PDB file of C-alpha atoms in Angstrom:
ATOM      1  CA  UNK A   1      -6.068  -4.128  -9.779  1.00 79.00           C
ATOM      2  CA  UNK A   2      -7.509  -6.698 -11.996  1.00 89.00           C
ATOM      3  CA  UNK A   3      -5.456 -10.391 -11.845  1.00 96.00           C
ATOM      4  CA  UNK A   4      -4.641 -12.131 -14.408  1.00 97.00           C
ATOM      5  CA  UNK A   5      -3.351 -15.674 -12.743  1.00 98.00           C
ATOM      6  CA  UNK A   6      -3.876 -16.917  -9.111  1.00 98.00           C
ATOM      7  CA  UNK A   7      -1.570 -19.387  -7.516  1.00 98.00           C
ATOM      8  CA  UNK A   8      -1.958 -20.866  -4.594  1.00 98.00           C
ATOM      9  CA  UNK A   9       0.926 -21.370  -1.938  1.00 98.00           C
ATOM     10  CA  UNK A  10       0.907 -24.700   0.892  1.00 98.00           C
ATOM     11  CA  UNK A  11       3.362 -23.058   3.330  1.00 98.00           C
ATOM     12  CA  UNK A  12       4.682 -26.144   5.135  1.00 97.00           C
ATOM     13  CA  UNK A  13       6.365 -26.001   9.040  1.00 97.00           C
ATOM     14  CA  UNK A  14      10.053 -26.528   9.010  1.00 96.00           C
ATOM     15  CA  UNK A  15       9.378 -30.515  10.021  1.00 95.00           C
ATOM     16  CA  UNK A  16       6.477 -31.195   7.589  1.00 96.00           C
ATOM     17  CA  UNK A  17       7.863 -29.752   4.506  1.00 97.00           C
ATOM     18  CA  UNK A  18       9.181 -32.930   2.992  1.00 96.00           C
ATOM     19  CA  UNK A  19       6.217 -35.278   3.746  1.00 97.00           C
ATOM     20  CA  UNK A  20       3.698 -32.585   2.906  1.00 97.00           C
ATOM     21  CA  UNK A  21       5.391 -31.847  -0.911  1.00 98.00           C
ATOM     22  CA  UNK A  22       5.754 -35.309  -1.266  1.00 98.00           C
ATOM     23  CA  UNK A  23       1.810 -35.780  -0.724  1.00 98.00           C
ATOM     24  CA  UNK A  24       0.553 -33.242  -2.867  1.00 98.00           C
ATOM     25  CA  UNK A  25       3.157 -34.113  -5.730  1.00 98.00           C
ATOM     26  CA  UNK A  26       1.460 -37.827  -5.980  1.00 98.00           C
ATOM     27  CA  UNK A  27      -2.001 -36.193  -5.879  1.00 98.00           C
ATOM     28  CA  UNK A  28      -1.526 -33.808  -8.627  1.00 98.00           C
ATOM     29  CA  UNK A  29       0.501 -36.551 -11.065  1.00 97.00           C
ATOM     30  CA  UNK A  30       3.112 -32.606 -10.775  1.00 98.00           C
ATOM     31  CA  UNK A  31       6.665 -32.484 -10.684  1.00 97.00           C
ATOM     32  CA  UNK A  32       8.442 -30.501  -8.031  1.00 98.00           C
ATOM     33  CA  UNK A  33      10.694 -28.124  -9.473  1.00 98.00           C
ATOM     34  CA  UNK A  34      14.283 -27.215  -8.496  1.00 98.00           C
ATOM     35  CA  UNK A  35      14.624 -25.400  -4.826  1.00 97.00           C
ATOM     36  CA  UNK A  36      14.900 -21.579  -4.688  1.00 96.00           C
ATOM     37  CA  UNK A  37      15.248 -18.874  -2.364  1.00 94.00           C
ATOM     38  CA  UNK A  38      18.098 -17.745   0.114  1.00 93.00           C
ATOM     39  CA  UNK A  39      17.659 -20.902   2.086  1.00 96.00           C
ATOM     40  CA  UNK A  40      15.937 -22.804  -0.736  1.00 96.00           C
ATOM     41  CA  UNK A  41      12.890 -22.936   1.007  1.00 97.00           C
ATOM     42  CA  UNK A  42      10.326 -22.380  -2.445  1.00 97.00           C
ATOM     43  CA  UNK A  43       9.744 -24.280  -4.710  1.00 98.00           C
ATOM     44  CA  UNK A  44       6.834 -25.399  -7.665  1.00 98.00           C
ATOM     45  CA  UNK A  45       4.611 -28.098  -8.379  1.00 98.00           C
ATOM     46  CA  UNK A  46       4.927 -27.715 -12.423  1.00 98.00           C
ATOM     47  CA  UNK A  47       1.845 -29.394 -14.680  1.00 98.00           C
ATOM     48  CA  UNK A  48       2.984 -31.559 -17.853  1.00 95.00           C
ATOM     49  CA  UNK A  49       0.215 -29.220 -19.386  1.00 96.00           C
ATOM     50  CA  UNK A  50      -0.247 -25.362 -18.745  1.00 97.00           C
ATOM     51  CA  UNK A  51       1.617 -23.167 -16.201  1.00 98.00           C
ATOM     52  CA  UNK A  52       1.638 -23.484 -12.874  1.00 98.00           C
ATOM     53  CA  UNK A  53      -0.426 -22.490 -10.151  1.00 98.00           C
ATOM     54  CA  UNK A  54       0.799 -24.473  -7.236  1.00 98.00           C
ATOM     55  CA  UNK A  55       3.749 -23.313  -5.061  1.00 98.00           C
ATOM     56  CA  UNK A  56       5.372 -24.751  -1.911  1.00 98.00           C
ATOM     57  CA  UNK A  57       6.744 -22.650   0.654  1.00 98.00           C
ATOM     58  CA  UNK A  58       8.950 -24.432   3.959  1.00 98.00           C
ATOM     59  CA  UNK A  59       8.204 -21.813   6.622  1.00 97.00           C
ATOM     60  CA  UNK A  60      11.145 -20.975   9.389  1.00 95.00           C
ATOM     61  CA  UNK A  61       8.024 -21.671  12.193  1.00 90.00           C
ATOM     62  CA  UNK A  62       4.781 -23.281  11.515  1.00 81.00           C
ATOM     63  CA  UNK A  63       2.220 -23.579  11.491  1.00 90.00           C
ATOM     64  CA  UNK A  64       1.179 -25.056   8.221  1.00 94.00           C
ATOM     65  CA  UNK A  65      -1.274 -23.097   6.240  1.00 96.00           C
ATOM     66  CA  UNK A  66      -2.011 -21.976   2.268  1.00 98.00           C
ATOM     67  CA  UNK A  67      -1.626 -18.463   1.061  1.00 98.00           C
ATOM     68  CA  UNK A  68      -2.716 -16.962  -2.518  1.00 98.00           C
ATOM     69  CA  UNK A  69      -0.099 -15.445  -4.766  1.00 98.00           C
ATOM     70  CA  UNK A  70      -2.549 -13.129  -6.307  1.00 98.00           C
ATOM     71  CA  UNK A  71      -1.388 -12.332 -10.073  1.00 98.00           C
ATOM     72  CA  UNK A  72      -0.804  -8.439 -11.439  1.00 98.00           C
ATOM     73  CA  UNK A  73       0.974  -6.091 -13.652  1.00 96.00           C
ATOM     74  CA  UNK A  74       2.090  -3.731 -11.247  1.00 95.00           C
ATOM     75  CA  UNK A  75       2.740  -5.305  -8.141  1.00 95.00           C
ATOM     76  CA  UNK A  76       3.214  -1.972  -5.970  1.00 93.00           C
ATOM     77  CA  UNK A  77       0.325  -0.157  -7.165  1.00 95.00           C
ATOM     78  CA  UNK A  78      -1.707  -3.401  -6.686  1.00 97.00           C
ATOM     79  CA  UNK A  79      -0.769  -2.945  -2.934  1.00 97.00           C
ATOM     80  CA  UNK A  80      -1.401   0.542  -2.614  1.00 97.00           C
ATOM     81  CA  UNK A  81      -5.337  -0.363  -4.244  1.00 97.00           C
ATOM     82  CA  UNK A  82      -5.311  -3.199  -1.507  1.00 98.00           C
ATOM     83  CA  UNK A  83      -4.361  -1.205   1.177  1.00 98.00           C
ATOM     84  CA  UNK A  84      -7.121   1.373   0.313  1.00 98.00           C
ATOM     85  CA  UNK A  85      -9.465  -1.543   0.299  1.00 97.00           C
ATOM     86  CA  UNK A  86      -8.523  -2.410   4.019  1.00 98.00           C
ATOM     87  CA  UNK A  87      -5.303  -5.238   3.573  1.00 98.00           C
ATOM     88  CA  UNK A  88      -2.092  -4.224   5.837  1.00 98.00           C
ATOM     89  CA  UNK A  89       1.349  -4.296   4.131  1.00 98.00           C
ATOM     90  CA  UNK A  90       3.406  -7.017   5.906  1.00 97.00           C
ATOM     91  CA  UNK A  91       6.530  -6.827   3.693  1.00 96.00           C
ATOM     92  CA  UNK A  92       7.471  -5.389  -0.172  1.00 93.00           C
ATOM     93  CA  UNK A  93      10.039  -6.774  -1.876  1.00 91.00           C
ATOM     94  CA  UNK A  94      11.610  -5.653  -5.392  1.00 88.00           C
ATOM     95  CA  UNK A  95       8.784  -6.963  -7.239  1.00 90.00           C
ATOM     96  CA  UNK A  96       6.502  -8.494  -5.125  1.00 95.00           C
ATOM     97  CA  UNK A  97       4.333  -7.096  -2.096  1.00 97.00           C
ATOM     98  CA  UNK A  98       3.107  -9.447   0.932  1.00 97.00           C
ATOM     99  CA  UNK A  99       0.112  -8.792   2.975  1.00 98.00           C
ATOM    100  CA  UNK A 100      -2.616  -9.783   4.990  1.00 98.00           C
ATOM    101  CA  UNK A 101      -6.734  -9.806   4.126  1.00 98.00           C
ATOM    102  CA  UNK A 102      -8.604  -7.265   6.492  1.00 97.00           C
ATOM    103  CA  UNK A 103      -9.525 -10.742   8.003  1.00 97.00           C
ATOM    104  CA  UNK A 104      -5.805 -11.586   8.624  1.00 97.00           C
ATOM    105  CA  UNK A 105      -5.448 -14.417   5.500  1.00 98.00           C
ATOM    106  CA  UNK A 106      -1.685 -13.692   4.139  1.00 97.00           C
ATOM    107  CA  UNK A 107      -1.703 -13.185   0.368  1.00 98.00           C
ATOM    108  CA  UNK A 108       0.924 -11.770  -2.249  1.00 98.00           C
ATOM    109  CA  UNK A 109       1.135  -9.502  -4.991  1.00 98.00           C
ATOM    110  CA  UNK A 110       3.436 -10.852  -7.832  1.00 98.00           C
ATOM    111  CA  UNK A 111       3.748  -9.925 -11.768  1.00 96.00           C
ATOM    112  CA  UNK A 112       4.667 -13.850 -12.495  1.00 95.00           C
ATOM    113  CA  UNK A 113       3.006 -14.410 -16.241  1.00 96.00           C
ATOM    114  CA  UNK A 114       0.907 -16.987 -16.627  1.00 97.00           C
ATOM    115  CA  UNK A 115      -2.032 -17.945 -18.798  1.00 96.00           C
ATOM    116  CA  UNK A 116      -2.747 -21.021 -20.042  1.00 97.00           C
ATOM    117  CA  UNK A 117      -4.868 -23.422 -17.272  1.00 97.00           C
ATOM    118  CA  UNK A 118      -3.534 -26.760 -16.897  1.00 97.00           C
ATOM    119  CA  UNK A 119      -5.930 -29.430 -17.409  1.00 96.00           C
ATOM    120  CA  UNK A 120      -7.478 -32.443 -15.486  1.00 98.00           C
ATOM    121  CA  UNK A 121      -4.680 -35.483 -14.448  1.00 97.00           C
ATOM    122  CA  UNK A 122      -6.406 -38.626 -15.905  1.00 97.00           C
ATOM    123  CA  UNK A 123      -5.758 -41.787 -13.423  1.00 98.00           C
ATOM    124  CA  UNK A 124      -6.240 -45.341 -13.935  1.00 96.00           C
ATOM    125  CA  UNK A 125     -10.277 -46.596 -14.290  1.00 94.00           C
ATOM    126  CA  UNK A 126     -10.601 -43.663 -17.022  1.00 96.00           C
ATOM    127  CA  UNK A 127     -11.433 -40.416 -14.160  1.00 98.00           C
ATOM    128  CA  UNK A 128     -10.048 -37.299 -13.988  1.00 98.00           C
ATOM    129  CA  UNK A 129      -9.101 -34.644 -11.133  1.00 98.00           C
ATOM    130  CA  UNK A 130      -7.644 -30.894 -10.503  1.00 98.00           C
ATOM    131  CA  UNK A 131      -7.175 -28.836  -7.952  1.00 98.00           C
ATOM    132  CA  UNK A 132      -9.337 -25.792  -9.053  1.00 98.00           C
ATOM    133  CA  UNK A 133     -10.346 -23.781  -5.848  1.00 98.00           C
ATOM    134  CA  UNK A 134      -9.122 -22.303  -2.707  1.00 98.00           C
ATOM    135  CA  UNK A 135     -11.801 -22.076  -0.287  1.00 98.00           C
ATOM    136  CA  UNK A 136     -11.602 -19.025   1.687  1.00 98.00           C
ATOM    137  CA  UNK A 137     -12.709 -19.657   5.391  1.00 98.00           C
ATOM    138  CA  UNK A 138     -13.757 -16.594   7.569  1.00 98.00           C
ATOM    139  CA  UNK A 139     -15.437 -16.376  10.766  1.00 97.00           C
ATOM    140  CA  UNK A 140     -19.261 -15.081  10.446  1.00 96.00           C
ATOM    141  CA  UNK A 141     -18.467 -11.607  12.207  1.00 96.00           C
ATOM    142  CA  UNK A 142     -16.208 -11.008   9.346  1.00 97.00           C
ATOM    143  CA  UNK A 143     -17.643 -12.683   6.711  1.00 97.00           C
ATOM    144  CA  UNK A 144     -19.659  -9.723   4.748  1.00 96.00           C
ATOM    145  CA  UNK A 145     -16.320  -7.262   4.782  1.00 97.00           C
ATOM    146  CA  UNK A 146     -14.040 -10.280   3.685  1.00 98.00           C
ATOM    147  CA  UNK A 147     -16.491 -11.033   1.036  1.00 98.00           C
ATOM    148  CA  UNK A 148     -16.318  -7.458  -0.087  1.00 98.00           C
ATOM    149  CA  UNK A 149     -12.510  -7.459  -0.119  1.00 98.00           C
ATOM    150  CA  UNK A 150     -12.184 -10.088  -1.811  1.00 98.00           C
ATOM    151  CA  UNK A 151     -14.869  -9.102  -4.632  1.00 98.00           C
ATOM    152  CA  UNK A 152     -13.024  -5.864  -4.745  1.00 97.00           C
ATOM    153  CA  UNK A 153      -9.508  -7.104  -5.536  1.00 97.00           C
ATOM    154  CA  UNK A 154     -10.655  -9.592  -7.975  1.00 97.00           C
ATOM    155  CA  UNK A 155     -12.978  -7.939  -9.806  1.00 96.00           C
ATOM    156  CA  UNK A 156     -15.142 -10.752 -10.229  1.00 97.00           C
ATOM    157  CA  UNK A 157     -18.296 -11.221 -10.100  1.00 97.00           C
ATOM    158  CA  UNK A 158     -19.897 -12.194  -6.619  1.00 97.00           C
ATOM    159  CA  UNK A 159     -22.559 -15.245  -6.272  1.00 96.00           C
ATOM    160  CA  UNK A 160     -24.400 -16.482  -3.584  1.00 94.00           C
ATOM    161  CA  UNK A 161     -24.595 -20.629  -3.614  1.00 89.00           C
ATOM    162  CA  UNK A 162     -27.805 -22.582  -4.078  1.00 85.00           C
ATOM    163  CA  UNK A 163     -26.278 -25.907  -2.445  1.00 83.00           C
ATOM    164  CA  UNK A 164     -25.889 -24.552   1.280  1.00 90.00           C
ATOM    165  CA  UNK A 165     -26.325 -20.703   2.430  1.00 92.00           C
ATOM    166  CA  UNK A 166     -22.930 -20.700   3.925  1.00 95.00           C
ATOM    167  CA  UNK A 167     -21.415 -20.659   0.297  1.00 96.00           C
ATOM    168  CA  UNK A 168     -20.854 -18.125  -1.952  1.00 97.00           C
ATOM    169  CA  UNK A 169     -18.226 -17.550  -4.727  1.00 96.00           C
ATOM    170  CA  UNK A 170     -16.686 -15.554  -7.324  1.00 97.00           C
ATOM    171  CA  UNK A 171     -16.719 -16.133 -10.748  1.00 94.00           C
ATOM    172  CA  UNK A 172     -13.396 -16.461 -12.159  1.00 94.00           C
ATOM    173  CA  UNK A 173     -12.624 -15.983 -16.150  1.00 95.00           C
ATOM    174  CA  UNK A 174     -12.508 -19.219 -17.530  1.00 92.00           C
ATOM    175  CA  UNK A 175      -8.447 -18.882 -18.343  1.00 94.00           C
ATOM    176  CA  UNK A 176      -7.650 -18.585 -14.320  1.00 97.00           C
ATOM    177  CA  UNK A 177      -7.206 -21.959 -12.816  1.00 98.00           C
ATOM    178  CA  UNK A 178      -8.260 -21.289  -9.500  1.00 98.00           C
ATOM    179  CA  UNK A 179     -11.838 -20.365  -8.299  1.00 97.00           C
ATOM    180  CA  UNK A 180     -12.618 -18.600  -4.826  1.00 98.00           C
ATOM    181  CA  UNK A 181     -15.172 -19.980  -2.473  1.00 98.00           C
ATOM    182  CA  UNK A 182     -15.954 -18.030   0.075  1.00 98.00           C
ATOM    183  CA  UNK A 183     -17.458 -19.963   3.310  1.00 98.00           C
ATOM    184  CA  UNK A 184     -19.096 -18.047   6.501  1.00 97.00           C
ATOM    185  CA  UNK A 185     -17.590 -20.274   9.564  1.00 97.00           C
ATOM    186  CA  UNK A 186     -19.491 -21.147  12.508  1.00 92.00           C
ATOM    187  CA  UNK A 187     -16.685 -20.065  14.930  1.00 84.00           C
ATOM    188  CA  UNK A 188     -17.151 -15.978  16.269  1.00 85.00           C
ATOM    189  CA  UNK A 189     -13.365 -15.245  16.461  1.00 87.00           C
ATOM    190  CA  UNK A 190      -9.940 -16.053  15.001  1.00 89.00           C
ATOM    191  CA  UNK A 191      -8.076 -15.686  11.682  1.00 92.00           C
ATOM    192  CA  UNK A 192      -9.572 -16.199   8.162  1.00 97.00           C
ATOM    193  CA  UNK A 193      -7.753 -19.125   6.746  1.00 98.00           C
ATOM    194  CA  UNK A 194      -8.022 -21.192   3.593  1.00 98.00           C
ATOM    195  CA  UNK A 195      -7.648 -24.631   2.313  1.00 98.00           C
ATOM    196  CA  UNK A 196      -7.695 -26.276  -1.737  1.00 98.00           C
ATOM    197  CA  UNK A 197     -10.600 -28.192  -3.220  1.00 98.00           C
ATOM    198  CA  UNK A 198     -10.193 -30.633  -5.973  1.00 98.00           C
ATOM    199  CA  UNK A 199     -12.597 -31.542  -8.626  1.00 98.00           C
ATOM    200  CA  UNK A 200     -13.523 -35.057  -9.689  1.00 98.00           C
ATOM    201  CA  UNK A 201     -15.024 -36.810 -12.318  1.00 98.00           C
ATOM    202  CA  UNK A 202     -15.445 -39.670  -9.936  1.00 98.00           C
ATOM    203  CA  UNK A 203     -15.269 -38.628  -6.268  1.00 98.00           C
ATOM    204  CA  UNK A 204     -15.936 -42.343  -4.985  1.00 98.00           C
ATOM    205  CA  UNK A 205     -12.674 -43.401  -6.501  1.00 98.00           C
ATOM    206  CA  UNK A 206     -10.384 -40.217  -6.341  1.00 98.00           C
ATOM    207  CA  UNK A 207     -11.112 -40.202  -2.222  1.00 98.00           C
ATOM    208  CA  UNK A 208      -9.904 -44.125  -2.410  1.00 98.00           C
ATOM    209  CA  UNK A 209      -6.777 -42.971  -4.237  1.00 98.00           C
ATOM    210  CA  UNK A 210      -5.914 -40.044  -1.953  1.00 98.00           C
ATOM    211  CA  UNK A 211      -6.627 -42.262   1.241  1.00 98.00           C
ATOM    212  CA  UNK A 212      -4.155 -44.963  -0.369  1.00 98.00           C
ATOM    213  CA  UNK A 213      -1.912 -41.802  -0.496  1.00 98.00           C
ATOM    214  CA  UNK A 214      -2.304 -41.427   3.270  1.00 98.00           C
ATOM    215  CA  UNK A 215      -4.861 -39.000   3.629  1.00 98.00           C
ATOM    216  CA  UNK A 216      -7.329 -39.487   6.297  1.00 98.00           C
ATOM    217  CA  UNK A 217     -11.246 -39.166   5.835  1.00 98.00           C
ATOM    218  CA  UNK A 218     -12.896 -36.313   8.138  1.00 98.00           C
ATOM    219  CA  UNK A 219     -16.241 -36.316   7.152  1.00 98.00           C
ATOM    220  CA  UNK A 220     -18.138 -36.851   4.153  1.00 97.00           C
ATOM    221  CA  UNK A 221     -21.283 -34.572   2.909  1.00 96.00           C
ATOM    222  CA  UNK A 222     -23.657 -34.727  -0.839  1.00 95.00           C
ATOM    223  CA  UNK A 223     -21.230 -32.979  -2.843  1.00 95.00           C
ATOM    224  CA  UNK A 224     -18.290 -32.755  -1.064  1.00 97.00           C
ATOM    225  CA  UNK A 225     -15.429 -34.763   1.488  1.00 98.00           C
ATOM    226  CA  UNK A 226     -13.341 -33.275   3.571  1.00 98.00           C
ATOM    227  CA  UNK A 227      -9.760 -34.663   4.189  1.00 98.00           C
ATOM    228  CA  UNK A 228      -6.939 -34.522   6.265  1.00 98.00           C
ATOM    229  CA  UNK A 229      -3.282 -34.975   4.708  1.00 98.00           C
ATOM    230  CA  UNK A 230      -0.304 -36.689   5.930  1.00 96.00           C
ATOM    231  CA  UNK A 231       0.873 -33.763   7.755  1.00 96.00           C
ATOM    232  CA  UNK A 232      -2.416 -32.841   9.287  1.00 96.00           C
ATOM    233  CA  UNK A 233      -4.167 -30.083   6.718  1.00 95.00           C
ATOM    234  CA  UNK A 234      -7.760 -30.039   5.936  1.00 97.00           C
ATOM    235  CA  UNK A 235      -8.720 -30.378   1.927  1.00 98.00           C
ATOM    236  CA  UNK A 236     -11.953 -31.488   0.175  1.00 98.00           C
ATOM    237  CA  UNK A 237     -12.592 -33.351  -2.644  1.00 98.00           C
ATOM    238  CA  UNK A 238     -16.313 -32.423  -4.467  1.00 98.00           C
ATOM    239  CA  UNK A 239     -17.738 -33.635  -7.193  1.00 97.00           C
ATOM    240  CA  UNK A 240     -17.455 -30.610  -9.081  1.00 97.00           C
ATOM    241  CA  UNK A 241     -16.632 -31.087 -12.910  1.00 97.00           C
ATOM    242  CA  UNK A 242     -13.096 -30.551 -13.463  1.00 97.00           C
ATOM    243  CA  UNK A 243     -13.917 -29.143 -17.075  1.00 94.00           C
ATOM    244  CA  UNK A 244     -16.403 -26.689 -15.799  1.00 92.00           C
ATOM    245  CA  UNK A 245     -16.228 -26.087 -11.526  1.00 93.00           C
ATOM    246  CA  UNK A 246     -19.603 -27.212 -11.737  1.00 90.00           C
ATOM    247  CA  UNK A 247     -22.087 -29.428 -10.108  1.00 90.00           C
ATOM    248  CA  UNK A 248     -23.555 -31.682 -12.541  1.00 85.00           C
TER     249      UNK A 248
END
């Protein structure tokens, strides 16, 4: 069960759907496709360049949360693989399979293609920005089997950070627009969750733009700034490259 394409999904509650899409539409420069679904509750955030790999979801019940639509070939073997590896079968569809992480972090299995990554959105003053990472967060009792599921249903190789020993992630292949960070949470109990990261070529000015967006500043560390959006979910900005993922 190698993937070939993540997305990633911002499930919104029924009364911050619009507000929420809205936000994350201006911060990506992307254009939210037509509604679908029985109750046209899905829809995409679609790149000028590339495919997509951003999806909004308006939940009957909140809360609000993100989810990863991981990408395979065979969506019900996928789940059967995941299943060995510890995830629990919540639902399977036609061609899609939805489950939950050993941790409890909802995920799907879908054969969408896709393969070509978008690129950076340029904004006025000459810097660029992407979202290019879901970080996964998990509870420190947890953390070492999550890690392992995680690094078993990818594939991909796992690597411990050298900027702060809570860190570690897994190295996508350069075609998959999404990495995975994987951070070990103070907290004892609860659910693994997960929030996006952005890259920026300038992280100074792309916090200024997403705070004249209506974002609100949480805290702000060396390399990264954590975020809340209008509707009241946590996101960082870092000053990862958005060419490479990487520090400079």
């Amino acid at each position: 069960m190698k993937p070939f394409w993540l997305s990633a999904f911002l499930d919104f509650a029924p009364e911050d759907f619009d507000r929420g899409v809205a936000h994350w539409e201006s911060v990506t420069g992307y254009t939210r496709s037509a509604p679908r679904g029985d109750t046209h509750e899905f829809a995409t955030l679609v790149p000028s360049i590339g495919d997509d790999f951003l999806r909004v979801q308006r939940l009957e019940a909140g809360p609000s949360r993100v989810h990863l639509d991981v990408h395979v070939t065979d969506a019900r073997a996928a789940a059967e693989d995941a299943t060995r590896l510890g995830a629990t079968v919540l639902a399977t569809h036609e061609t899609y399979a939805v489950l939950s992480s050993p941790g409890g972090l909802t995920f799907c299995l879908v054969p969408h293609f896709a393969s070509l990554r978008p690129i950076a959105a340029s904004w006025p003053g000459g810097f660029t920005s992407l979202i290019d990472q879901v970080c996964i967060d998990i509870p420190a009792p947890v953390y070492a089997s999550e890690t392992a599921f995680w690094q078993a249903v990818t594939g991909w190789e796992l690597r411990h950070s050298a900027v702060r020993p809570e860190f570690s992630n897994l190295l996508r292949p350069t075609a998959i627009p999404l990495r995975l960070l994987l951070q070990r949470l103070d907290e004892s109990d609860g659910p693994v969750s997960a929030h996006l990261d952005l890259s920026a070529s300038d992280r100074a000015r792309e916090i200024d733009r997403h705070l004249a967006l209506g974002a609100v500043l949480i805290e702000s560390f060396e390399h990264w700034t954590v975020l809340r959006d209008p509707v009241g979910a946590t996101y960082c900005i870092t000053g990862r490259s958005p060419e490479t993922g990487l520090l400079p």
